[in-house]
mmCIF file of C-alpha atoms in Angstrom:
data_model
loop_
_atom_site.group_PDB
_atom_site.id
_atom_site.type_symbol
_atom_site.label_atom_id
_atom_site.label_comp_id
_atom_site.label_asym_id
_atom_site.label_seq_id
_atom_site.Cartn_x
_atom_site.Cartn_y
_atom_site.Cartn_z
ATOM 1 C CA MET W 215 29.795 15.865 -15.893
ATOM 2 C CA THR W 216 26.869 15.290 -18.374
ATOM 3 C CA PRO W 217 24.830 12.169 -18.343
ATOM 4 C CA PHE W 218 26.433 11.006 -21.481
ATOM 5 C CA ALA W 219 30.025 11.717 -20.549
ATOM 6 C CA GLY W 220 32.533 9.178 -22.019
ATOM 7 C CA ARG W 221 30.198 7.871 -24.741
ATOM 8 C CA GLY W 222 32.509 8.667 -27.654
ATOM 9 C CA PRO W 223 32.646 11.280 -30.512
ATOM 10 C CA ASP W 224 29.452 10.133 -32.115
ATOM 11 C CA MET W 225 27.493 11.039 -28.999
ATOM 12 C CA ALA W 226 29.103 14.429 -28.841
ATOM 13 C CA ARG W 227 27.697 15.358 -32.270
ATOM 14 C CA ARG W 228 24.134 14.624 -31.297
ATOM 15 C CA PRO W 229 21.808 17.400 -29.993
ATOM 16 C CA ARG W 230 21.472 17.398 -26.163
ATOM 17 C CA VAL W 231 17.804 17.770 -25.181
ATOM 18 C CA ILE W 232 16.325 18.152 -21.733
ATOM 19 C CA VAL W 233 12.729 17.137 -21.366
ATOM 20 C CA VAL W 234 11.094 18.451 -18.200
ATOM 21 C CA GLY W 235 7.956 16.572 -17.236
ATOM 22 C CA ALA W 236 7.075 12.833 -17.642
ATOM 23 C CA GLY W 237 3.462 13.224 -18.539
ATOM 24 C CA PHE W 238 1.817 12.471 -21.789
ATOM 25 C CA ALA W 239 3.671 15.267 -23.613
ATOM 26 C CA GLY W 240 7.094 14.627 -22.116
ATOM 27 C CA LEU W 241 7.045 10.948 -22.784
ATOM 28 C CA ASN W 242 6.048 11.259 -26.302
ATOM 29 C CA ALA W 243 8.540 13.922 -26.941
ATOM 30 C CA THR W 244 11.256 11.747 -25.416
ATOM 31 C CA ARG W 245 10.171 8.809 -27.544
ATOM 32 C CA GLU W 246 10.459 10.742 -30.763
ATOM 33 C CA LEU W 247 13.778 12.239 -29.831
ATOM 34 C CA ALA W 248 15.175 8.881 -28.732
ATOM 35 C CA LYS W 249 14.213 7.230 -32.036
ATOM 36 C CA GLY W 250 15.871 10.144 -33.849
ATOM 37 C CA GLY W 251 19.212 9.692 -32.026
ATOM 38 C CA ALA W 252 19.231 12.718 -29.756
ATOM 39 C CA LEU W 253 20.781 12.650 -26.338
ATOM 40 C CA VAL W 254 17.822 13.073 -24.030
ATOM 41 C CA THR W 255 17.587 13.674 -20.301
ATOM 42 C CA LEU W 256 14.016 13.167 -19.012
ATOM 43 C CA VAL W 257 13.585 15.059 -15.682
ATOM 44 C CA ASP W 258 10.604 14.915 -13.279
ATOM 45 C CA ARG W 259 10.177 15.733 -9.702
ATOM 46 C CA ASN W 260 8.734 12.199 -9.188
ATOM 47 C CA PRO W 261 10.484 8.948 -10.084
ATOM 48 C CA TYR W 262 7.438 7.842 -11.913
ATOM 49 C CA SER W 263 4.956 8.936 -14.642
ATOM 50 C CA THR W 264 1.289 9.135 -13.689
ATOM 51 C CA PHE W 265 -1.711 8.142 -15.898
ATOM 52 C CA GLN W 266 -3.935 10.907 -14.814
ATOM 53 C CA PRO W 267 -7.245 9.828 -16.555
ATOM 54 C CA LEU W 268 -7.483 6.961 -14.013
ATOM 55 C CA LEU W 269 -6.735 8.922 -10.867
ATOM 56 C CA TYR W 270 -10.361 8.969 -9.883
ATOM 57 C CA GLN W 271 -10.230 5.088 -9.798
ATOM 58 C CA VAL W 272 -7.294 5.414 -7.296
ATOM 59 C CA ALA W 273 -9.283 7.956 -5.274
ATOM 60 C CA THR W 274 -12.281 5.711 -5.064
ATOM 61 C CA ALA W 275 -10.191 2.539 -4.135
ATOM 62 C CA GLY W 276 -10.727 0.730 -7.337
ATOM 63 C CA MET W 277 -7.010 0.620 -8.213
ATOM 64 C CA GLY W 278 -3.727 0.924 -6.493
ATOM 65 C CA THR W 279 -1.176 3.736 -7.081
ATOM 66 C CA ALA W 280 1.148 1.262 -8.773
ATOM 67 C CA ASP W 281 -1.506 0.483 -11.413
ATOM 68 C CA VAL W 282 -1.497 4.078 -12.817
ATOM 69 C CA SER W 283 2.238 4.859 -12.457
ATOM 70 C CA TYR W 284 5.307 3.760 -14.297
ATOM 71 C CA PRO W 285 9.032 4.335 -13.393
ATOM 72 C CA ILE W 286 10.611 6.882 -15.622
ATOM 73 C CA ARG W 287 13.984 5.103 -15.384
ATOM 74 C CA THR W 288 12.324 1.950 -16.765
ATOM 75 C CA PHE W 289 10.954 4.015 -19.544
ATOM 76 C CA ALA W 290 14.329 5.622 -20.273
ATOM 77 C CA ALA W 291 16.147 2.209 -20.271
ATOM 78 C CA ARG W 292 14.454 1.407 -23.543
ATOM 79 C CA TRP W 293 17.036 3.509 -25.398
ATOM 80 C CA PRO W 294 20.758 3.815 -24.823
ATOM 81 C CA ASN W 295 20.683 7.560 -25.602
ATOM 82 C CA VAL W 296 18.100 8.447 -22.909
ATOM 83 C CA ARG W 297 18.699 9.189 -19.208
ATOM 84 C CA ALA W 298 16.262 9.813 -16.461
ATOM 85 C CA ARG W 299 16.721 12.137 -13.529
ATOM 86 C CA ARG W 300 14.573 12.807 -10.510
ATOM 87 C CA ALA W 301 14.657 16.559 -9.821
ATOM 88 C CA ALA W 302 12.557 19.690 -9.602
ATOM 89 C CA VAL W 303 13.491 22.587 -11.837
ATOM 90 C CA SER W 304 14.327 25.768 -9.920
ATOM 91 C CA LYS W 305 15.573 27.992 -12.757
ATOM 92 C CA VAL W 306 15.511 28.092 -16.527
ATOM 93 C CA LEU W 307 18.325 30.246 -17.902
ATOM 94 C CA PRO W 308 17.492 30.750 -21.588
ATOM 95 C CA ALA W 309 20.440 33.036 -22.266
ATOM 96 C CA GLU W 310 22.914 30.340 -20.941
ATOM 97 C CA ARG W 311 20.904 27.454 -22.327
ATOM 98 C CA ARG W 312 20.974 25.887 -18.892
ATOM 99 C CA VAL W 313 18.505 24.387 -16.394
ATOM 100 C CA GLU W 314 19.187 24.400 -12.706
ATOM 101 C CA PHE W 315 17.583 22.104 -10.175
ATOM 102 C CA ASP W 316 16.409 22.326 -6.582
ATOM 103 C CA ASP W 317 19.491 20.396 -5.363
ATOM 104 C CA GLY W 318 21.848 23.111 -6.701
ATOM 105 C CA SER W 319 23.022 21.122 -9.720
ATOM 106 C CA GLY W 320 22.200 21.890 -13.348
ATOM 107 C CA LEU W 321 22.459 20.784 -16.945
ATOM 108 C CA ASP W 322 23.258 22.584 -20.192
ATOM 109 C CA TYR W 323 21.208 21.910 -23.244
ATOM 110 C CA ASP W 324 20.987 22.526 -27.025
ATOM 111 C CA TYR W 325 17.190 22.237 -26.939
ATOM 112 C CA LEU W 326 14.671 22.331 -24.073
ATOM 113 C CA VAL W 327 11.274 20.816 -23.799
ATOM 114 C CA LEU W 328 8.996 22.067 -21.050
ATOM 115 C CA ALA W 329 6.186 19.632 -20.389
ATOM 116 C CA THR W 330 5.637 20.096 -16.671
ATOM 117 C CA GLY W 331 1.910 20.338 -16.909
ATOM 118 C CA VAL W 332 -0.195 22.559 -14.718
ATOM 119 C CA THR W 333 -1.489 22.576 -11.167
ATOM 120 C CA THR W 334 -4.712 23.197 -9.372
ATOM 121 C CA ASN W 335 -6.414 26.525 -9.939
ATOM 122 C CA TRP W 336 -8.455 27.458 -6.852
ATOM 123 C CA LEU W 337 -10.032 30.342 -8.710
ATOM 124 C CA ASN W 338 -9.565 32.638 -5.705
ATOM 125 C CA VAL W 339 -12.471 30.835 -3.947
ATOM 126 C CA PRO W 340 -12.052 31.584 -0.165
ATOM 127 C CA GLY W 341 -11.357 28.411 1.790
ATOM 128 C CA ALA W 342 -10.892 26.149 -1.216
ATOM 129 C CA PRO W 343 -7.123 25.557 -0.833
ATOM 130 C CA GLU W 344 -7.515 24.819 2.839
ATOM 131 C CA ASN W 345 -10.646 22.717 2.794
ATOM 132 C CA ALA W 346 -10.976 21.111 -0.615
ATOM 133 C CA LEU W 347 -9.021 18.198 -1.984
ATOM 134 C CA PRO W 348 -7.729 18.355 -5.619
ATOM 135 C CA ILE W 349 -7.325 15.300 -7.850
ATOM 136 C CA TYR W 350 -4.436 16.198 -10.172
ATOM 137 C CA SER W 351 -1.572 14.014 -8.910
ATOM 138 C CA LEU W 352 -1.065 10.509 -7.547
ATOM 139 C CA GLY W 353 -0.482 11.969 -4.108
ATOM 140 C CA ASP W 354 -3.801 13.896 -4.400
ATOM 141 C CA ALA W 355 -5.784 10.705 -5.371
ATOM 142 C CA ALA W 356 -4.163 8.656 -2.503
ATOM 143 C CA ALA W 357 -4.923 11.400 0.082
ATOM 144 C CA LEU W 358 -8.614 11.560 -1.065
ATOM 145 C CA ARG W 359 -8.988 7.815 -0.865
ATOM 146 C CA ARG W 360 -7.551 7.823 2.708
ATOM 147 C CA ARG W 361 -9.850 10.689 3.769
ATOM 148 C CA LEU W 362 -12.935 8.796 2.319
ATOM 149 C CA GLN W 363 -11.968 5.458 3.900
ATOM 150 C CA HIS W 364 -11.271 7.025 7.372
ATOM 151 C CA TYR W 365 -14.447 9.102 7.396
ATOM 152 C CA LEU W 366 -16.648 6.155 6.411
ATOM 153 C CA GLU W 367 -15.024 4.107 9.283
ATOM 154 C CA ASP W 368 -15.471 6.897 11.721
ATOM 155 C CA THR W 369 -19.102 7.408 10.713
ATOM 156 C CA ALA W 370 -19.861 3.762 10.989
ATOM 157 C CA ALA W 371 -18.249 3.748 14.473
ATOM 158 C CA GLY W 372 -20.267 6.786 15.577
ATOM 159 C CA ARG W 373 -17.242 9.092 15.794
ATOM 160 C CA ARG W 374 -18.579 11.199 12.903
ATOM 161 C CA GLU W 375 -22.092 12.196 12.094
ATOM 162 C CA SER W 376 -21.837 11.832 8.277
ATOM 163 C CA THR W 377 -19.652 11.419 5.234
ATOM 164 C CA HIS W 378 -21.180 13.793 2.680
ATOM 165 C CA VAL W 379 -19.138 14.369 -0.474
ATOM 166 C CA VAL W 380 -19.428 17.454 -2.689
ATOM 167 C CA VAL W 381 -17.625 17.378 -6.076
ATOM 168 C CA VAL W 382 -17.003 20.774 -7.598
ATOM 169 C CA GLY W 383 -16.809 20.864 -11.366
ATOM 170 C CA ALA W 384 -18.761 18.725 -13.775
ATOM 171 C CA GLY W 385 -16.154 18.131 -16.448
ATOM 172 C CA ALA W 386 -15.007 14.561 -17.183
ATOM 173 C CA THR W 387 -13.105 14.157 -13.940
ATOM 174 C CA GLY W 388 -15.964 15.509 -11.779
ATOM 175 C CA VAL W 389 -18.561 13.424 -13.544
ATOM 176 C CA GLU W 390 -16.476 10.281 -13.322
ATOM 177 C CA MET W 391 -15.731 10.871 -9.682
ATOM 178 C CA ALA W 392 -19.333 11.591 -8.685
ATOM 179 C CA GLY W 393 -20.753 8.646 -10.667
ATOM 180 C CA THR W 394 -18.292 6.125 -9.136
ATOM 181 C CA LEU W 395 -18.821 7.418 -5.592
ATOM 182 C CA ALA W 396 -22.618 7.267 -6.065
ATOM 183 C CA GLU W 397 -22.385 3.645 -7.205
ATOM 184 C CA LEU W 398 -20.198 2.715 -4.258
ATOM 185 C CA ARG W 399 -22.661 4.531 -1.823
ATOM 186 C CA ARG W 400 -25.718 2.745 -3.368
ATOM 187 C CA HIS W 401 -24.437 -0.747 -3.934
ATOM 188 C CA THR W 402 -21.217 -1.385 -1.968
ATOM 189 C CA THR W 403 -21.335 0.692 1.286
ATOM 190 C CA PRO W 404 -24.519 -0.959 2.544
ATOM 191 C CA LEU W 405 -22.633 -4.305 2.448
ATOM 192 C CA THR W 406 -19.345 -3.114 3.829
ATOM 193 C CA HIS W 407 -20.595 -0.549 6.218
ATOM 194 C CA PRO W 408 -24.128 -1.809 7.234
ATOM 195 C CA GLU W 409 -24.070 0.470 10.216
ATOM 196 C CA LEU W 410 -24.490 3.604 8.038
ATOM 197 C CA ARG W 411 -28.042 5.067 7.548
ATOM 198 C CA PRO W 412 -28.815 6.335 4.001
ATOM 199 C CA ASP W 413 -29.077 9.947 5.335
ATOM 200 C CA GLN W 414 -25.513 9.818 6.639
ATOM 201 C CA THR W 415 -23.924 9.762 3.209
ATOM 202 C CA SER W 416 -24.489 11.661 -0.070
ATOM 203 C CA VAL W 417 -22.796 12.685 -3.320
ATOM 204 C CA THR W 418 -23.527 16.124 -4.781
ATOM 205 C CA LEU W 419 -22.062 17.456 -7.972
ATOM 206 C CA VAL W 420 -21.875 21.289 -8.351
ATOM 207 C CA GLU W 421 -21.441 23.024 -11.738
ATOM 208 C CA ARG W 422 -21.657 26.748 -12.658
ATOM 209 C CA PHE W 423 -23.139 25.890 -16.109
ATOM 210 C CA ASP W 424 -26.687 24.565 -16.490
ATOM 211 C CA PHE W 425 -25.325 21.311 -17.770
ATOM 212 C CA VAL W 426 -22.542 18.742 -17.272
ATOM 213 C CA LEU W 427 -19.744 17.902 -19.649
ATOM 214 C CA SER W 428 -19.763 21.300 -21.463
ATOM 215 C CA PRO W 429 -17.581 20.210 -24.452
ATOM 216 C CA TYR W 430 -20.253 17.637 -25.486
ATOM 217 C CA LYS W 431 -23.415 17.840 -27.579
ATOM 218 C CA PRO W 432 -26.636 18.735 -25.626
ATOM 219 C CA ARG W 433 -28.042 15.289 -26.005
ATOM 220 C CA LEU W 434 -24.990 13.543 -24.519
ATOM 221 C CA ARG W 435 -24.997 16.146 -21.639
ATOM 222 C CA ASP W 436 -28.522 15.389 -20.784
ATOM 223 C CA LEU W 437 -27.956 11.591 -20.993
ATOM 224 C CA ALA W 438 -24.921 11.883 -18.718
ATOM 225 C CA ALA W 439 -26.865 14.075 -16.235
ATOM 226 C CA GLU W 440 -29.762 11.643 -16.143
ATOM 227 C CA ALA W 441 -27.346 8.694 -15.631
ATOM 228 C CA LEU W 442 -25.922 10.507 -12.637
ATOM 229 C CA ARG W 443 -29.268 11.147 -11.134
ATOM 230 C CA ARG W 444 -30.205 7.495 -11.540
ATOM 231 C CA ARG W 445 -27.167 6.608 -9.563
ATOM 232 C CA GLY W 446 -28.219 8.879 -6.749
ATOM 233 C CA VAL W 447 -26.043 11.988 -7.461
ATOM 234 C CA GLN W 448 -27.612 15.264 -6.398
ATOM 235 C CA LEU W 449 -26.928 17.726 -9.198
ATOM 236 C CA ARG W 450 -26.578 21.522 -8.413
ATOM 237 C CA LEU W 451 -26.334 22.892 -11.901
ATOM 238 C CA GLY W 452 -26.094 26.669 -12.602
ATOM 239 C CA ALA W 453 -24.534 27.096 -9.186
ATOM 240 C CA THR W 454 -21.295 28.901 -8.504
ATOM 241 C CA VAL W 455 -19.204 28.197 -5.368
ATOM 242 C CA ALA W 456 -18.717 31.223 -3.157
ATOM 243 C CA SER W 457 -16.579 29.632 -0.499
ATOM 244 C CA VAL W 458 -15.507 26.314 1.001
ATOM 245 C CA GLU W 459 -15.706 25.684 4.679
ATOM 246 C CA PRO W 460 -14.445 22.621 6.610
ATOM 247 C CA ASP W 461 -17.790 20.996 6.656
ATOM 248 C CA ALA W 462 -19.739 22.784 3.855
ATOM 249 C CA VAL W 463 -19.677 24.277 0.353
ATOM 250 C CA ILE W 464 -21.322 27.650 0.201
ATOM 251 C CA LEU W 465 -22.972 28.724 -3.020
ATOM 252 C CA GLU W 466 -23.354 32.294 -4.242
ATOM 253 C CA ASP W 467 -27.081 32.271 -3.621
ATOM 254 C CA GLY W 468 -26.353 31.513 0.076
ATOM 255 C CA THR W 469 -27.178 27.809 -0.046
ATOM 256 C CA ARG W 470 -25.117 25.764 2.373
ATOM 257 C CA LEU W 471 -24.293 22.249 1.124
ATOM 258 C CA PRO W 472 -23.053 19.944 3.964
ATOM 259 C CA SER W 473 -19.693 18.515 2.761
ATOM 260 C CA ASP W 474 -17.352 16.401 4.898
ATOM 261 C CA VAL W 475 -15.186 15.751 1.814
ATOM 262 C CA THR W 476 -14.963 18.439 -0.836
ATOM 263 C CA VAL W 477 -13.374 17.278 -4.130
ATOM 264 C CA TRP W 478 -12.021 20.006 -6.389
ATOM 265 C CA ALA W 479 -12.293 19.020 -10.003
ATOM 266 C CA LEU W 480 -12.394 22.542 -11.354
ATOM 267 C CA GLY W 481 -9.683 24.739 -12.917
ATOM 268 C CA VAL W 482 -5.965 24.433 -13.591
ATOM 269 C CA ALA W 483 -3.242 27.024 -14.003
ATOM 270 C CA ALA W 484 0.544 27.102 -14.616
ATOM 271 C CA PRO W 485 2.700 26.494 -11.569
ATOM 272 C CA LYS W 486 3.891 29.786 -9.921
ATOM 273 C CA GLN W 487 7.660 29.065 -10.573
ATOM 274 C CA VAL W 488 7.070 29.413 -14.282
ATOM 275 C CA SER W 489 6.932 33.148 -13.959
ATOM 276 C CA ASP W 490 10.526 33.038 -12.777
ATOM 277 C CA TRP W 491 11.753 31.425 -15.953
ATOM 278 C CA GLY W 492 11.770 34.610 -18.096
ATOM 279 C CA LEU W 493 9.359 33.262 -20.665
ATOM 280 C CA PRO W 494 6.309 35.071 -22.017
ATOM 281 C CA GLN W 495 3.126 33.986 -20.483
ATOM 282 C CA GLY W 496 -0.536 34.234 -21.527
ATOM 283 C CA LYS W 497 -3.843 33.098 -20.145
ATOM 284 C CA GLY W 498 -3.630 30.927 -17.159
ATOM 285 C CA GLY W 499 0.090 31.524 -16.998
ATOM 286 C CA ARG W 500 0.712 29.221 -19.966
ATOM 287 C CA VAL W 501 3.840 29.948 -22.009
ATOM 288 C CA THR W 502 3.171 31.939 -25.236
ATOM 289 C CA LEU W 503 4.416 30.120 -28.281
ATOM 290 C CA THR W 504 4.695 30.201 -32.055
ATOM 291 C CA GLU W 505 2.687 27.935 -34.285
ATOM 292 C CA ALA W 506 5.587 25.446 -34.122
ATOM 293 C CA LEU W 507 5.250 25.312 -30.308
ATOM 294 C CA ASN W 508 8.552 27.072 -29.496
ATOM 295 C CA VAL W 509 9.299 30.357 -27.885
ATOM 296 C CA ARG W 510 9.750 33.179 -30.312
ATOM 297 C CA ASP W 511 12.787 34.806 -28.750
ATOM 298 C CA HIS W 512 14.249 31.510 -27.684
ATOM 299 C CA PRO W 513 13.462 29.020 -30.569
ATOM 300 C CA GLU W 514 15.444 26.304 -28.972
ATOM 301 C CA ILE W 515 12.827 26.117 -26.150
ATOM 302 C CA PHE W 516 9.717 24.147 -26.949
ATOM 303 C CA VAL W 517 6.613 23.712 -24.797
ATOM 304 C CA ALA W 518 4.091 20.805 -25.024
ATOM 305 C CA GLY W 519 1.083 19.741 -23.032
ATOM 306 C CA ASP W 520 -1.096 21.760 -20.614
ATOM 307 C CA LEU W 521 1.625 24.366 -20.114
ATOM 308 C CA SER W 522 1.598 25.183 -23.816
ATOM 309 C CA GLY W 523 -0.075 28.468 -24.822
ATOM 310 C CA GLN W 524 -0.131 27.871 -28.517
ATOM 311 C CA PRO W 525 -2.025 30.359 -30.714
ATOM 312 C CA ASP W 526 -5.116 28.027 -31.120
ATOM 313 C CA PRO W 527 -6.196 26.950 -27.627
ATOM 314 C CA LEU W 528 -6.777 23.230 -27.179
ATOM 315 C CA PRO W 529 -8.643 21.284 -24.449
ATOM 316 C CA GLN W 530 -6.379 20.077 -21.674
ATOM 317 C CA LEU W 531 -6.690 16.368 -22.378
ATOM 318 C CA ALA W 532 -4.394 13.525 -23.086
ATOM 319 C CA GLN W 533 -4.637 13.557 -26.887
ATOM 320 C CA PRO W 534 -3.535 17.195 -27.361
ATOM 321 C CA ALA W 535 -0.593 16.506 -24.998
ATOM 322 C CA ILE W 536 0.397 13.349 -26.814
ATOM 323 C CA GLN W 537 0.279 14.937 -30.231
ATOM 324 C CA MET W 538 2.169 18.040 -29.086
ATOM 325 C CA GLY W 539 4.839 15.893 -27.508
ATOM 326 C CA LYS W 540 5.318 14.021 -30.785
ATOM 327 C CA HIS W 541 5.363 17.219 -32.773
ATOM 328 C CA VAL W 542 7.937 18.933 -30.519
ATOM 329 C CA GLY W 543 10.280 15.847 -30.716
ATOM 330 C CA ARG W 544 10.122 15.855 -34.539
ATOM 331 C CA GLN W 545 10.631 19.653 -34.784
ATOM 332 C CA ILE W 546 13.824 19.497 -32.581
ATOM 333 C CA LEU W 547 15.154 16.721 -34.838
ATOM 334 C CA ALA W 548 14.378 18.821 -37.909
ATOM 335 C CA ALA W 549 16.092 21.986 -36.380
ATOM 336 C CA ALA W 550 19.136 19.929 -35.496
ATOM 337 C CA HIS W 551 19.476 18.840 -39.156
ATOM 338 C CA GLY W 552 18.872 22.335 -40.447
ATOM 339 C CA ARG W 553 15.374 21.792 -41.752
ATOM 340 C CA PRO W 554 12.560 24.328 -41.288
ATOM 341 C CA LEU W 555 10.054 23.893 -38.420
ATOM 342 C CA ARG W 556 6.422 23.023 -39.217
ATOM 343 C CA ARG W 557 3.354 24.430 -37.503
ATOM 344 C CA PHE W 558 1.444 22.208 -35.136
ATOM 345 C CA SER W 559 -1.917 20.949 -36.383
ATOM 346 C CA TYR W 560 -4.137 19.041 -33.995
ATOM 347 C CA ARG W 561 -6.089 16.040 -35.154
ATOM 348 C CA ASP W 562 -9.164 15.670 -33.041
ATOM 349 C CA PRO W 563 -9.984 12.002 -32.447
ATOM 350 C CA GLY W 564 -12.961 12.860 -30.223
ATOM 351 C CA ILE W 565 -13.800 12.903 -26.514
ATOM 352 C CA MET W 566 -15.228 10.521 -24.060
ATOM 353 C CA ALA W 567 -16.269 10.229 -20.468
ATOM 354 C CA THR W 568 -17.626 7.491 -18.221
ATOM 355 C CA VAL W 569 -20.485 7.917 -15.781
ATOM 356 C CA GLY W 570 -20.223 4.473 -14.063
ATOM 357 C CA LYS W 571 -20.850 0.803 -14.743
ATOM 358 C CA ALA W 572 -21.826 0.227 -18.417
ATOM 359 C CA GLU W 573 -22.455 3.961 -19.008
ATOM 360 C CA ALA W 574 -20.271 6.357 -20.882
ATOM 361 C CA VAL W 575 -20.666 9.006 -23.653
ATOM 362 C CA LEU W 576 -18.380 9.247 -26.663
ATOM 363 C CA GLN W 577 -18.294 12.070 -29.233
ATOM 364 C CA LEU W 578 -16.138 11.824 -32.399
ATOM 365 C CA SER W 579 -14.867 14.783 -34.384
ATOM 366 C CA ASN W 580 -17.056 13.857 -37.296
ATOM 367 C CA GLY W 581 -20.174 14.333 -35.188
ATOM 368 C CA MET W 582 -20.820 10.700 -34.513
ATOM 369 C CA THR W 583 -21.903 9.859 -30.946
ATOM 370 C CA MET W 584 -22.157 6.744 -28.862
ATOM 371 C CA ARG W 585 -23.474 6.008 -25.377
ATOM 372 C CA GLY W 586 -24.153 3.265 -22.960
ATOM 373 C CA LEU W 587 -22.261 -0.102 -22.791
ATOM 374 C CA PRO W 588 -20.558 0.087 -26.200
ATOM 375 C CA ALA W 589 -19.111 3.572 -25.297
ATOM 376 C CA TRP W 590 -18.114 2.245 -21.885
ATOM 377 C CA LEU W 591 -16.206 -0.628 -23.430
ATOM 378 C CA VAL W 592 -14.472 1.669 -25.880
ATOM 379 C CA TRP W 593 -13.529 4.000 -23.008
ATOM 380 C CA ILE W 594 -11.967 1.140 -21.080
ATOM 381 C CA PHE W 595 -9.878 -0.330 -23.871
ATOM 382 C CA VAL W 596 -8.687 3.097 -25.113
ATOM 383 C CA HIS W 597 -7.402 3.944 -21.609
ATOM 384 C CA VAL W 598 -5.819 0.548 -21.194
ATOM 385 C CA ALA W 599 -4.032 0.907 -24.585
ATOM 386 C CA TYR W 600 -2.324 4.150 -23.483
ATOM 387 C CA LEU W 601 -1.028 2.804 -20.223
ATOM 388 C CA LEU W 602 2.703 2.148 -19.975
ATOM 389 C CA GLY W 603 3.801 -1.349 -19.270
ATOM 390 C CA GLY W 604 2.110 -4.718 -19.863
ATOM 391 C CA ARG W 605 1.687 -5.443 -16.137
ATOM 392 C CA ASN W 606 -0.179 -2.191 -15.659
ATOM 393 C CA ARG W 607 -2.458 -2.972 -18.640
ATOM 394 C CA VAL W 608 -3.369 -6.382 -17.287
ATOM 395 C CA ASN W 609 -3.867 -5.145 -13.717
ATOM 396 C CA VAL W 610 -6.035 -2.245 -14.853
ATOM 397 C CA LEU W 611 -8.192 -4.410 -17.071
ATOM 398 C CA ILE W 612 -8.686 -6.944 -14.305
ATOM 399 C CA ASN W 613 -9.494 -4.366 -11.732
ATOM 400 C CA PHE W 614 -12.032 -2.687 -14.025
ATOM 401 C CA PHE W 615 -14.019 -5.881 -14.616
ATOM 402 C CA TRP W 616 -13.621 -6.997 -10.989
ATOM 403 C CA ARG W 617 -14.885 -3.785 -9.682
ATOM 404 C CA TYR W 618 -17.862 -3.626 -11.914
ATOM 405 C CA PHE W 619 -18.746 -7.389 -12.294
ATOM 406 C CA GLY W 620 -17.212 -8.972 -9.233
ATOM 407 C CA PRO W 621 -18.862 -9.233 -5.806
ATOM 408 C CA ARG W 622 -20.266 -5.881 -4.640
ATOM 409 C CA ARG W 623 -18.436 -6.073 -1.303
ATOM 410 C CA THR W 624 -14.994 -6.144 -3.087
ATOM 411 C CA ALA W 625 -15.583 -3.056 -5.222
ATOM 412 C CA THR W 626 -13.365 -0.979 -2.973
ATOM 413 C CA SER W 627 -10.624 -3.583 -2.439
ATOM 414 C CA VAL W 628 -7.634 -1.272 -2.495
ATOM 415 C CA THR W 629 -6.455 -0.153 1.071
ATOM 416 C CA GLN W 630 -3.084 1.412 0.419
#
């Protein structure tokens, strides 16, 4: 039985679309398809969608998991022609136009949207999968938060010698994580854990380039690096990680960085199961596509978001995923009505990253830049605007200002 069985002859004439993945790309594709009248089944292995740009806030106990997640069934309930399903895809059968799930069931489709996103790429660094913690999912962020909280408690009680943190990768996620941890170490931990000596904690950021935030202009990179140093982050730039041990990060030059908690904010790749789907793959395992974001030999299959290997590579950020999701939804509706497909064209709105309280960098596509408090306020309100659900928006806004302007001892108020 299909999710839309018994809905009448009008429903039967509409294209059946399966959207796999409830991230930025999948949700925006679903929204476009729903407005266009398609019968959509939104599938994700989790019952919620995660707002990934704020996972570092969850990991550093500034927000709870519910603040950055939203139930996909609540999202689907906005339209009568959308259904939600919690399942993990086990097989994609292009020749049969069918998707099979890990519970043994399956669904047939007229069009398929793959927006599963990607996963952590350990870059073949020995010891990294075993000893480092990624920050790509809600579960990752919660696990990192628990580790940090437990280690600080154990260090304060004398059961551990230290809680040194090494963040690997100085992209936006790594910079935001390091900056927030450093502020907590300097301003909050002395109040909440007065038993700790300054030498028992540290935050180190490791980057193989000679600068942080590589997509940004040199001036903004330098400003961000200086802001991190002011907050007490130890920068190891131009350094490549050779291996990760349970209590240290080893650099290629032989340097051993003590690390009780290693955060892996470097590299993503397509999930291994994608290779079983019979679709062409390119760099990083991403699916090779036409300019319209569909598969050449199976034009009814579209791919959006980080899994998309479109001819012109794009940064793996929220905006490209949002725009690709909208484009894919519109192209499926066009194809269903016999109209030609259009190539995808990305409209770059700019990039931004926050370093800590009242400090962020913003770079627009026209070359204009902004830094400091104005950029930080823009960063906050842009992120709040893209959250799903009014409750989430209010909670996140309150949490931001409470964390940064409330009493220092309450900056890490989330315990679960």
